Short mmCIF file of C-alpha atoms and ligand atoms in Angstrom, two decimals:
data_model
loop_
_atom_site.label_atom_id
_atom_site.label_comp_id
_atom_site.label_asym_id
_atom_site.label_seq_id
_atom_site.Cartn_x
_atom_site.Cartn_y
_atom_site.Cartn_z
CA UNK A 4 -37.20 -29.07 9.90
CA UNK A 5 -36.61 -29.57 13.73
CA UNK A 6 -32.83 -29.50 14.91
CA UNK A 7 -32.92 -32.83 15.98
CA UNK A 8 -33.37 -34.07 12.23
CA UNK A 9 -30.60 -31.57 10.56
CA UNK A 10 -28.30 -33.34 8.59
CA UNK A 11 -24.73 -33.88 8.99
CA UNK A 12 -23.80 -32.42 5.43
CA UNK A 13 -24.68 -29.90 3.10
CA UNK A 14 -28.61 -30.82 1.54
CA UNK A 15 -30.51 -29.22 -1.29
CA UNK A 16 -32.28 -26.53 0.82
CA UNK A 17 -35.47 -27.13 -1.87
CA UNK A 18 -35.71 -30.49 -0.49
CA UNK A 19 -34.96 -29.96 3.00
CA UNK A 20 -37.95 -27.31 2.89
CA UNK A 21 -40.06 -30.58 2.56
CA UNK A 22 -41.64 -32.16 5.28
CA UNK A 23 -40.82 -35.87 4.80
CA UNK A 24 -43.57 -38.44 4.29
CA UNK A 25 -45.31 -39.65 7.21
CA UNK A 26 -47.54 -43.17 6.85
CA UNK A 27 -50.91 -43.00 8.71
CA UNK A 28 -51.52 -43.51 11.86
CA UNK A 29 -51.51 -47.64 12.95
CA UNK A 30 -54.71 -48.31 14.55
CA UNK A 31 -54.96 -49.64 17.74
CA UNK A 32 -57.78 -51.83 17.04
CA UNK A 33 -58.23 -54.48 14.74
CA UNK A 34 -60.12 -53.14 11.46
CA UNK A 35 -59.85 -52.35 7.79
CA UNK A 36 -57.14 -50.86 5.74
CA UNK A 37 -58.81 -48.37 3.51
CA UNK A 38 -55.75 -45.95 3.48
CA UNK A 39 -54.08 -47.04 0.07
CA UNK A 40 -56.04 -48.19 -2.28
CA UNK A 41 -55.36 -51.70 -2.24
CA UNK A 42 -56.62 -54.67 -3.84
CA UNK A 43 -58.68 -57.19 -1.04
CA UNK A 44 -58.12 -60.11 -2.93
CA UNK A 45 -55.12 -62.70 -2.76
CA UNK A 46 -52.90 -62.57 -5.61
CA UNK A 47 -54.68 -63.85 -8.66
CA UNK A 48 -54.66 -67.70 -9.53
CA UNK A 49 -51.16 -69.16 -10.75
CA UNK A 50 -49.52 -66.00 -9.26
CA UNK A 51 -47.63 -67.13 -5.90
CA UNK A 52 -46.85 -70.61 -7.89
CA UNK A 53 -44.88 -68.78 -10.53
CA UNK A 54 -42.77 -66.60 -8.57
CA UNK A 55 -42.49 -69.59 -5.98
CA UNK A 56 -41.22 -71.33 -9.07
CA UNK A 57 -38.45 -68.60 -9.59
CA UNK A 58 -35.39 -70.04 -7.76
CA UNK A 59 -32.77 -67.86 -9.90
CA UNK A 60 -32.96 -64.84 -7.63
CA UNK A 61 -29.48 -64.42 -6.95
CA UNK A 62 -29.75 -63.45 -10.97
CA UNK A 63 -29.81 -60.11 -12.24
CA UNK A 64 -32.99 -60.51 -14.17
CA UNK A 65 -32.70 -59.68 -17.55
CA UNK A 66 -33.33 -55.89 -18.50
CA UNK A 67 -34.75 -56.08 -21.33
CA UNK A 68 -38.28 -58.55 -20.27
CA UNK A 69 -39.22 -58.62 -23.45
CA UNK A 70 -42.12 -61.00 -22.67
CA UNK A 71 -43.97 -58.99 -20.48
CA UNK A 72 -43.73 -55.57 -22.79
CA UNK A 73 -44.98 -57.82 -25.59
CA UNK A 74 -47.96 -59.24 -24.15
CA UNK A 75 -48.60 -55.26 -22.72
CA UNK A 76 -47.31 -54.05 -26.08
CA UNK A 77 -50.20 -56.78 -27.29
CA UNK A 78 -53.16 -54.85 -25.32
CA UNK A 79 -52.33 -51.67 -26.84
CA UNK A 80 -52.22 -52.86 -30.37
CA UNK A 81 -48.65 -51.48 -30.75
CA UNK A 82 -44.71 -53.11 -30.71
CA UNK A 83 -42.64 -53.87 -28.04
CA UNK A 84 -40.30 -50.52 -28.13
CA UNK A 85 -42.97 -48.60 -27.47
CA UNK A 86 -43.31 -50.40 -23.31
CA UNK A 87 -41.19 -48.69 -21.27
CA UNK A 88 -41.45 -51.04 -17.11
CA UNK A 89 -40.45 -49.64 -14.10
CA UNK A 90 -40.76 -50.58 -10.11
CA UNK A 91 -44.45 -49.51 -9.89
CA UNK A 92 -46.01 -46.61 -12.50
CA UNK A 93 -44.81 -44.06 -9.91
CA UNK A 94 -40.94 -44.98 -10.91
CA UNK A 95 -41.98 -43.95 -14.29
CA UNK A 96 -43.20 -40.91 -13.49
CA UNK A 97 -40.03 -39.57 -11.88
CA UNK A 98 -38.37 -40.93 -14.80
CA UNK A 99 -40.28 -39.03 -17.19
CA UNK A 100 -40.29 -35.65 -15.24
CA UNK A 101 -36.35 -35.79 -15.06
CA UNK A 102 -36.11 -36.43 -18.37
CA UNK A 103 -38.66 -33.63 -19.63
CA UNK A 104 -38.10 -31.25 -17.07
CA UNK A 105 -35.09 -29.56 -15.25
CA UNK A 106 -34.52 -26.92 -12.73
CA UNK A 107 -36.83 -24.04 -13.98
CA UNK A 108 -38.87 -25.78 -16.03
CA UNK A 109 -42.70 -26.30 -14.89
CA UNK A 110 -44.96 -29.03 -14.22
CA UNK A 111 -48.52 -28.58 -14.45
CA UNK A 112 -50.64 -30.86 -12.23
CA UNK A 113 -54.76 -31.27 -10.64
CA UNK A 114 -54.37 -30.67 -7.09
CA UNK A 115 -55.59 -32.32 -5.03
CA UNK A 116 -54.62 -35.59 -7.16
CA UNK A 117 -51.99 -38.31 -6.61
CA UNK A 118 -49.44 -37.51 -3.36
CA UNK A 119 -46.54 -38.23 -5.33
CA UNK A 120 -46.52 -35.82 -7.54
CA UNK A 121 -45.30 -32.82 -6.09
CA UNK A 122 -42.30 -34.50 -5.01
CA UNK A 123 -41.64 -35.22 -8.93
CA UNK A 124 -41.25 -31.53 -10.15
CA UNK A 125 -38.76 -30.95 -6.79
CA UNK A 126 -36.67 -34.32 -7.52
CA UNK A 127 -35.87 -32.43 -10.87
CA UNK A 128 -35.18 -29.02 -9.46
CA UNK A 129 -38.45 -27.70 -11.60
CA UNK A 130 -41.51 -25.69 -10.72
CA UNK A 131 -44.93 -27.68 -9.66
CA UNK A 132 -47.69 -25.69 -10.64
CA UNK A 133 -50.66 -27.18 -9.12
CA UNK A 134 -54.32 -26.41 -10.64
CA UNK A 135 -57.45 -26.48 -8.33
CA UNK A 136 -60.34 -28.89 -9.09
CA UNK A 137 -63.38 -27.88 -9.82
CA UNK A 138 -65.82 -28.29 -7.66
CA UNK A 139 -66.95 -31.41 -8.70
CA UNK A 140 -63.45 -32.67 -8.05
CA UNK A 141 -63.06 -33.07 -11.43
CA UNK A 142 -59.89 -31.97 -13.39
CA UNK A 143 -60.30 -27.73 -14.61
CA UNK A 144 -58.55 -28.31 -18.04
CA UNK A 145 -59.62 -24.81 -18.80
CA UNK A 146 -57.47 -23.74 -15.99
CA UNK A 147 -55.03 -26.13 -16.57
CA UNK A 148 -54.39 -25.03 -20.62
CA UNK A 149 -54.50 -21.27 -19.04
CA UNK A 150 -51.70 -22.43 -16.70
CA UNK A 151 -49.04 -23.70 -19.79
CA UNK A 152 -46.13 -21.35 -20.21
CA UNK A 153 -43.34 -21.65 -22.23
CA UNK A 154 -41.32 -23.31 -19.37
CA UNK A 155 -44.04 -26.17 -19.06
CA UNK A 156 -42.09 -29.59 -20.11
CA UNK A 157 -44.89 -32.23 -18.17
CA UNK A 158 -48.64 -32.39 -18.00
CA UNK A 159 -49.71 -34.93 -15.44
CA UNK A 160 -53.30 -35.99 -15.90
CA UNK A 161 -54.97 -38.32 -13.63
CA UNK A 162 -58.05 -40.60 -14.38
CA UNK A 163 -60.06 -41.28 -12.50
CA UNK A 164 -58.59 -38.69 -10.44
CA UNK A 165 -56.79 -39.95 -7.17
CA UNK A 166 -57.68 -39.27 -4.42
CA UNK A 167 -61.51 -37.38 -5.95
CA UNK A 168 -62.45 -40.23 -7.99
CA UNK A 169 -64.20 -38.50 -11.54
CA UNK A 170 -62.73 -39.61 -14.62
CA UNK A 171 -61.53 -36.84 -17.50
CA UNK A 172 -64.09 -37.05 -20.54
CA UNK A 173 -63.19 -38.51 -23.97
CA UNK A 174 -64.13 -35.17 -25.32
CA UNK A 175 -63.05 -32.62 -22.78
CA UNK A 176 -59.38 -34.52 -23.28
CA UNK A 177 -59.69 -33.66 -26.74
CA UNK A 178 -60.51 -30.08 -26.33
CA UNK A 179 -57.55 -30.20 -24.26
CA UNK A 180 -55.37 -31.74 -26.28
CA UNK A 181 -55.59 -29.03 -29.07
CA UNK A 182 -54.36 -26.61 -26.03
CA UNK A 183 -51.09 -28.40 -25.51
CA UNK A 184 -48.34 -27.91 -27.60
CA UNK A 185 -47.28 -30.78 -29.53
CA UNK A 186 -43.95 -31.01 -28.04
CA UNK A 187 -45.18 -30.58 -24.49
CA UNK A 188 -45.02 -34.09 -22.75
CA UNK A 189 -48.57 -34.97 -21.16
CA UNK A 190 -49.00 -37.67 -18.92
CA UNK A 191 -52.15 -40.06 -18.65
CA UNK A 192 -51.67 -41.83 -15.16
CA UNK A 193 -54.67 -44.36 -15.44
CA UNK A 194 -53.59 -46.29 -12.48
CA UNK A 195 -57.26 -46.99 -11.66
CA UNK A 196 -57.89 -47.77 -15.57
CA UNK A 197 -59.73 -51.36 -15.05
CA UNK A 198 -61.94 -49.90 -12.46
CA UNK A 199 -63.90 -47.46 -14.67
CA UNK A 200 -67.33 -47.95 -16.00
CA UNK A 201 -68.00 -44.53 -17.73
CA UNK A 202 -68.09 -45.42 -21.54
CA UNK A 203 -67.06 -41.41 -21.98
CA UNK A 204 -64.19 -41.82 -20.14
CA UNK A 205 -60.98 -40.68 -22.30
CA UNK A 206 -58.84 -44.50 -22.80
CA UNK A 207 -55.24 -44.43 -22.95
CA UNK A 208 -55.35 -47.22 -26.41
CA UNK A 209 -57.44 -44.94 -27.92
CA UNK A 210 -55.53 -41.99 -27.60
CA UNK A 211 -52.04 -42.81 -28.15
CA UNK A 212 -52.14 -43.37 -31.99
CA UNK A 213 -53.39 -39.64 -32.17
CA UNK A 214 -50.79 -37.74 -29.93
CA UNK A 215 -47.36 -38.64 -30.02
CA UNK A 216 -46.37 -36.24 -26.98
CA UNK A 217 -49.02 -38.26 -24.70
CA UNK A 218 -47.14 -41.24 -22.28
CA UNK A 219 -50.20 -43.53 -20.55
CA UNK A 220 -49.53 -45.01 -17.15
CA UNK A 221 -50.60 -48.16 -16.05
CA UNK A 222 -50.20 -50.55 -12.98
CA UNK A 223 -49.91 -53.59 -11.69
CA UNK A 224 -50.41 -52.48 -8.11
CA UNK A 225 -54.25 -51.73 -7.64
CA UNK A 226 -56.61 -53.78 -9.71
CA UNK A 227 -53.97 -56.82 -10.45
CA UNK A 228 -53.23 -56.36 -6.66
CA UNK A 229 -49.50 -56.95 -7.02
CA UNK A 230 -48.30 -53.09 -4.93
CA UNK A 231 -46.09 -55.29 -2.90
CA UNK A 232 -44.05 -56.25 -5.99
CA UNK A 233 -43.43 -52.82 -7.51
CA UNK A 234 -43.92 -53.32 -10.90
CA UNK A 235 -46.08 -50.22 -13.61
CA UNK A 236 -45.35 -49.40 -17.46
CA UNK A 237 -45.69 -46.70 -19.59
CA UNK A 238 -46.34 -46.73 -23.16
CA UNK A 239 -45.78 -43.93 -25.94
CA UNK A 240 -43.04 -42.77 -28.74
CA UNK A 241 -40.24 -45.13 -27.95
CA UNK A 242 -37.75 -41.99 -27.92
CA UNK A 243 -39.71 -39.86 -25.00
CA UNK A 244 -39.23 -43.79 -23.30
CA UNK A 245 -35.76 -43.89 -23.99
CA UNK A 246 -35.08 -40.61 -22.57
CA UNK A 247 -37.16 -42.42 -19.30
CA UNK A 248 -35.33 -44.93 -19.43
CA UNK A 249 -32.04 -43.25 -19.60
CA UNK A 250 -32.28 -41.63 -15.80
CA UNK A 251 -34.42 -44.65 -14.46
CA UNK A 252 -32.23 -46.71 -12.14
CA UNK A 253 -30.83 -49.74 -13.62
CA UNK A 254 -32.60 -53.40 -13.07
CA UNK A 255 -34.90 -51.99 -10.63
CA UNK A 256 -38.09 -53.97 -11.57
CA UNK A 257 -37.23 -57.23 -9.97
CA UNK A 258 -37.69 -60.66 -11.90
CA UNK A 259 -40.30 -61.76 -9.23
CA UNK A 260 -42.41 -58.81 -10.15
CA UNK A 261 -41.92 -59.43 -14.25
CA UNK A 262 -42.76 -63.48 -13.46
CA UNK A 263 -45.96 -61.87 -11.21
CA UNK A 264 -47.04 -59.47 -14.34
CA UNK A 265 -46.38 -62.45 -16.43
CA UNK A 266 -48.78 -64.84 -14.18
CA UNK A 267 -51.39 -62.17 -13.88
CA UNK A 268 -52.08 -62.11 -17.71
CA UNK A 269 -52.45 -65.69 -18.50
CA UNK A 270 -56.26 -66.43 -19.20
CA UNK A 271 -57.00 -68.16 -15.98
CA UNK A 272 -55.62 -65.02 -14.14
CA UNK A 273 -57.54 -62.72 -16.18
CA UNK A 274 -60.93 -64.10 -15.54
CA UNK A 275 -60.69 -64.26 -12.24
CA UNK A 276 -59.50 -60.93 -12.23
CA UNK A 277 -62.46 -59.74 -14.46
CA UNK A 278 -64.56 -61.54 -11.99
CA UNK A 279 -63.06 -59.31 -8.83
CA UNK A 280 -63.27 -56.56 -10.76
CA UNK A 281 -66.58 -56.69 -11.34
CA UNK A 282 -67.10 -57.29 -7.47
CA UNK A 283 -65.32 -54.31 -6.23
CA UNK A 284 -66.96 -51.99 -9.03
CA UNK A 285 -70.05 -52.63 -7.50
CA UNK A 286 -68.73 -52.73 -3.91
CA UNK A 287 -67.53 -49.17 -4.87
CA UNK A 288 -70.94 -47.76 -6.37
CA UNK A 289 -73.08 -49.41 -3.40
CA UNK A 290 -70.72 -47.40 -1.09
CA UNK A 291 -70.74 -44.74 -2.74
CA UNK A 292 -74.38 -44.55 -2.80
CA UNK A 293 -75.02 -45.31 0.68
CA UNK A 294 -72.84 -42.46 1.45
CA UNK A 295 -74.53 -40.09 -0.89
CA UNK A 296 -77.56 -41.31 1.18
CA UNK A 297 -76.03 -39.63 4.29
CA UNK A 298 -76.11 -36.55 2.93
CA UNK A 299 -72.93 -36.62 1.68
CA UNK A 300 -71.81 -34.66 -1.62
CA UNK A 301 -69.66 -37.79 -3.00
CA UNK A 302 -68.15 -37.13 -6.36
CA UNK A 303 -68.51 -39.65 -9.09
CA UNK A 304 -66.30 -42.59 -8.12
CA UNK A 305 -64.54 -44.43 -10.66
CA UNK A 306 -61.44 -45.79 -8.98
CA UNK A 307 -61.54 -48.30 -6.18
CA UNK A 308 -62.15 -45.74 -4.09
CA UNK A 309 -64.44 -43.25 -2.50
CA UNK A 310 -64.00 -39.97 -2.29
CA UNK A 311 -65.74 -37.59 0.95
CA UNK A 312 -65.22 -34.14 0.32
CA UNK A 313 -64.37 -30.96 3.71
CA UNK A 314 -67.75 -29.62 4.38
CA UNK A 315 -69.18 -28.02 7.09
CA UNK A 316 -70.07 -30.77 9.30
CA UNK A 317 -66.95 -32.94 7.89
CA UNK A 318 -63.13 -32.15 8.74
CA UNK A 319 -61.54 -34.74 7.14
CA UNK A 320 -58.82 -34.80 9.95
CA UNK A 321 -61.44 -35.08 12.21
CA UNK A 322 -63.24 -37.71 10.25
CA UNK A 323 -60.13 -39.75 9.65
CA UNK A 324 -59.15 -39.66 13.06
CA UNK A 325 -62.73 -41.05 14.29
CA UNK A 326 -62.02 -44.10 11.77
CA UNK A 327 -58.47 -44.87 13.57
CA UNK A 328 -60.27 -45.03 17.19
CA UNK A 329 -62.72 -47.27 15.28
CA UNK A 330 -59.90 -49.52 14.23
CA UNK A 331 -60.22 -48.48 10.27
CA UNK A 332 -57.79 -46.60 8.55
CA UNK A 333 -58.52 -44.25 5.95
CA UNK A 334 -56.78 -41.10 3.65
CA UNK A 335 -57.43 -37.54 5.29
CA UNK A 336 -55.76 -34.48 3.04
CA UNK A 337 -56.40 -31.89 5.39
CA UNK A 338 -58.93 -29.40 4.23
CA UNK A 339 -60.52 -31.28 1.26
CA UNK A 340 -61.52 -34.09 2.11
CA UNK A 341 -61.50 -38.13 2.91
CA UNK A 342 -60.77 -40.68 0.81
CA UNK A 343 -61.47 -44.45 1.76
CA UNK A 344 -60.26 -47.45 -0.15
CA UNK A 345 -63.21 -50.35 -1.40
CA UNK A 346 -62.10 -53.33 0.59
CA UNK A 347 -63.68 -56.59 2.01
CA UNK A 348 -67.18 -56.51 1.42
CA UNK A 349 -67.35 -56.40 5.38
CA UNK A 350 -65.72 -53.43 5.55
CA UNK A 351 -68.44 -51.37 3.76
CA UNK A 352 -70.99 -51.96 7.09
CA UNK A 353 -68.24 -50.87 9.28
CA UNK A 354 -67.44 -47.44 7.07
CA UNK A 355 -71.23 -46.65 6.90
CA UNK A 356 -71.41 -47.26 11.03
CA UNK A 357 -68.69 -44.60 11.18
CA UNK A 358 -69.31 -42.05 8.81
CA UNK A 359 -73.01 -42.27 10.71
CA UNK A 360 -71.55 -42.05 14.16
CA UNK A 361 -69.62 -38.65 13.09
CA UNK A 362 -72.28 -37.32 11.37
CA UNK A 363 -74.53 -37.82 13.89
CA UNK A 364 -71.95 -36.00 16.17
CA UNK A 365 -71.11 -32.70 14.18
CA UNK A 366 -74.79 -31.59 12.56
CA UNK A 367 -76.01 -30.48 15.75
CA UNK A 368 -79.01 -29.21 13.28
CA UNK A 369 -82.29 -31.42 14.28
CA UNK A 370 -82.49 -32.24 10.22
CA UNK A 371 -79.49 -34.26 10.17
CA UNK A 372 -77.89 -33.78 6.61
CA UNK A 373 -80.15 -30.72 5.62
CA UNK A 374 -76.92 -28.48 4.68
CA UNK A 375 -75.60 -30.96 2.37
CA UNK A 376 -76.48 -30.61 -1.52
CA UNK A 377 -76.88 -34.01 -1.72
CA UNK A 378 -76.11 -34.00 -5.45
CA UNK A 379 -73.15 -35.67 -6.91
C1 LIG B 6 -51.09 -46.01 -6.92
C2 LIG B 6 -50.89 -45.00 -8.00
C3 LIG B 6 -49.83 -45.05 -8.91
C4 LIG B 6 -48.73 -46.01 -8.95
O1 LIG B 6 -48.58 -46.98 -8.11
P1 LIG B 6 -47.35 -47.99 -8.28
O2 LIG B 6 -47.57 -48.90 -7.17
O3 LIG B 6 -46.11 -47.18 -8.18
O4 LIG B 6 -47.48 -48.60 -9.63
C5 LIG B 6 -49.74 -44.11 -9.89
N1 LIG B 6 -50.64 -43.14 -10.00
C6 LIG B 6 -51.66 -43.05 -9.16
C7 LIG B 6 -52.63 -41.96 -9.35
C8 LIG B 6 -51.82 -43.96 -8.12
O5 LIG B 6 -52.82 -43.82 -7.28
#
């Protein structure tokens, strides 16, 4: 930390050792946002005329939003208690690492997988322990049972895996399963959930009735396109959501974002939505393929997002920064790889131009793509 940024008072010297979040660089032309995994699409029908409809904001809205965790309780096939909201799914997860795990404890994680969560075992004062991919940037559950110790409180799975895009297999989940010990929390973050089309994928519904130390994670933010309004659940035993619940902060999913939820699950919503999602699936898997077309070793994507992994010819710094001057922003993660959001369906040309132009740029080899495997 540079002297110019010490603080004032005394700081945890853990978190200080942290280099604070930076957001992307802003473009200075005008292009595509690709950096976050957002939804293109307007907020679903009846959305903005329900929370426009919501005058009693200078309300505390009522804890408890009992009508929202029913109809998600609904989907699940379970009751009410077991629906734990919070301001977006990544809320939740803080909540459920502080109340698993404390200072010394360990949290076993993919790496690389979703930013946030090595910032969730330091919050709580315990130990990340972050397990390399394979390489098919897939999940290494092998590795990841080897890594469990008798300190480990939290699991966090990911699927599909942000930012690499595979899914985790019905069956390797259940090998993996009979790894963990049964009081060991594990985590399914399917934040991406709507956007799969691999009927082996492992489903949160199906799994819950069989593990009761498994939590599933689920948003509002990507494929309902509400990330502005902050609002995720959780659903598992009611006491592991208590216990969430317990060091969440008060009231801190806002009544807009419950009436929002609310609007996005009424049948008009929902078709529409099934319509878009259908739309950006195959956005995704023309992309993708176009890509892998280039030469590129793209793992399977099943998120709304594609996934370009470091290679020789590709730093993704270098990469990332060539879609900035082009006006585009996209996800670098320094040495492994690119990821880039699916967004308007004119934004796929302008991805392909680029990840051309760059290619054409660094294989100096007169058989452009020849080093590249090609396969998945
Ligand atoms: C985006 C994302 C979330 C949560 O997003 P919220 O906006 O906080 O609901 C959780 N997990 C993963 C892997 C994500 O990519």
């Amino acid at each position: 930390m540079s002297d110019s940024a010490r603080p004032p008072v005394r700081l945890r010297a853990d978190v200080l050792a942290v280099p604070a979040y930076r957001q992307g660089a802003t473009p200075t032309k005008p292009g595509f946002k690709l950096s976050s995994n957002e939804n293109p699409f307007p907020p679903l029908p009846g959305v903005l005329d329900a929370i426009a409809g919501r005058t009693d904001i200078h309300r505390y809205a009522a804890a408890a939003m009992p009508d929202l965790r029913a109809a998600i309780a609904a989907e699940f096939e379970t009751s009410i208690d077991h629906v734990h909201l919070g301001a977006g799914s990544v809320a939740i997860l803080f909540h459920l690492v502080q109340a698993a795990a404390g200072s010394g404890d360990e949290v076993v994680f993919a790496w690389p997988s979703f930013e946030a969560y090595p910032s969730l075992g330091l919050a709580s004062g315990a130990i990340n322990v972050p397990v390399p991919l394979t390489d098919r940037a897939e999940h290494d559950l092998d590795a990841m049972a080897d890594a469990i110790t008798e300190r480990t409180r939290v699991i966090l799975l990911c699927t599909p895996n942000n930012p690499t895009g595979p899914t985790i297999r019905r069956d390797a989940f259940e090998r993996f399963m009979q790894r963990v010990p049964a009081d060991t929390l594990v985590v399914l973050d399917e934040a991406y959930r709507e956007f799969v089309t691999d009927p082996d994928a492992v489903r949160g519904e199906e799994a819950l009735g069989r593990y009761s130390n498994l939590v599933v994670l689920r948003t509002f933010s990507k494929a309902y396109g509400l990330a502005a309004l902050r609002v995720g659940y959780g659903v598992g035993d009611p006491a592991i959501l208590a216990a969430a619940a317990s060091v969440g902060i008060p009231l801190s999913v806002t009544g807009l974002a419950e009436t929002a939820a609310r609007a996005s699950l009424e049948p008009a919503a929902r078709a529409a939505h099934a319509e878009r999602i259908a739309v950006l699936v195959e956005r995704r898997d023309a992309l993708a393929a176009a890509l892998r077309s280039l030469g590129l070793a793209i793992p399977e994507a099943q998120g709304n997002f594609v996934w370009i992994p470091r290679s020789e010819h590709v730093d993704p710094v270098a990469l990332a920064t060539a879609f900035a001057e082009a006006g585009t922003l996209v996800r670098p993660f320094a040495g492994a790889g690119v990821r880039i959001s699916v967004g308007e369906a004119e934004s796929v040309p302008v991805v392909l131009d680029i990840v051309r132009g760059f290619l054409a740029e660094h294989i100096r080899s007169d058989a452009p793509g020849a080093d590249y495997t090609g396969s998945r």
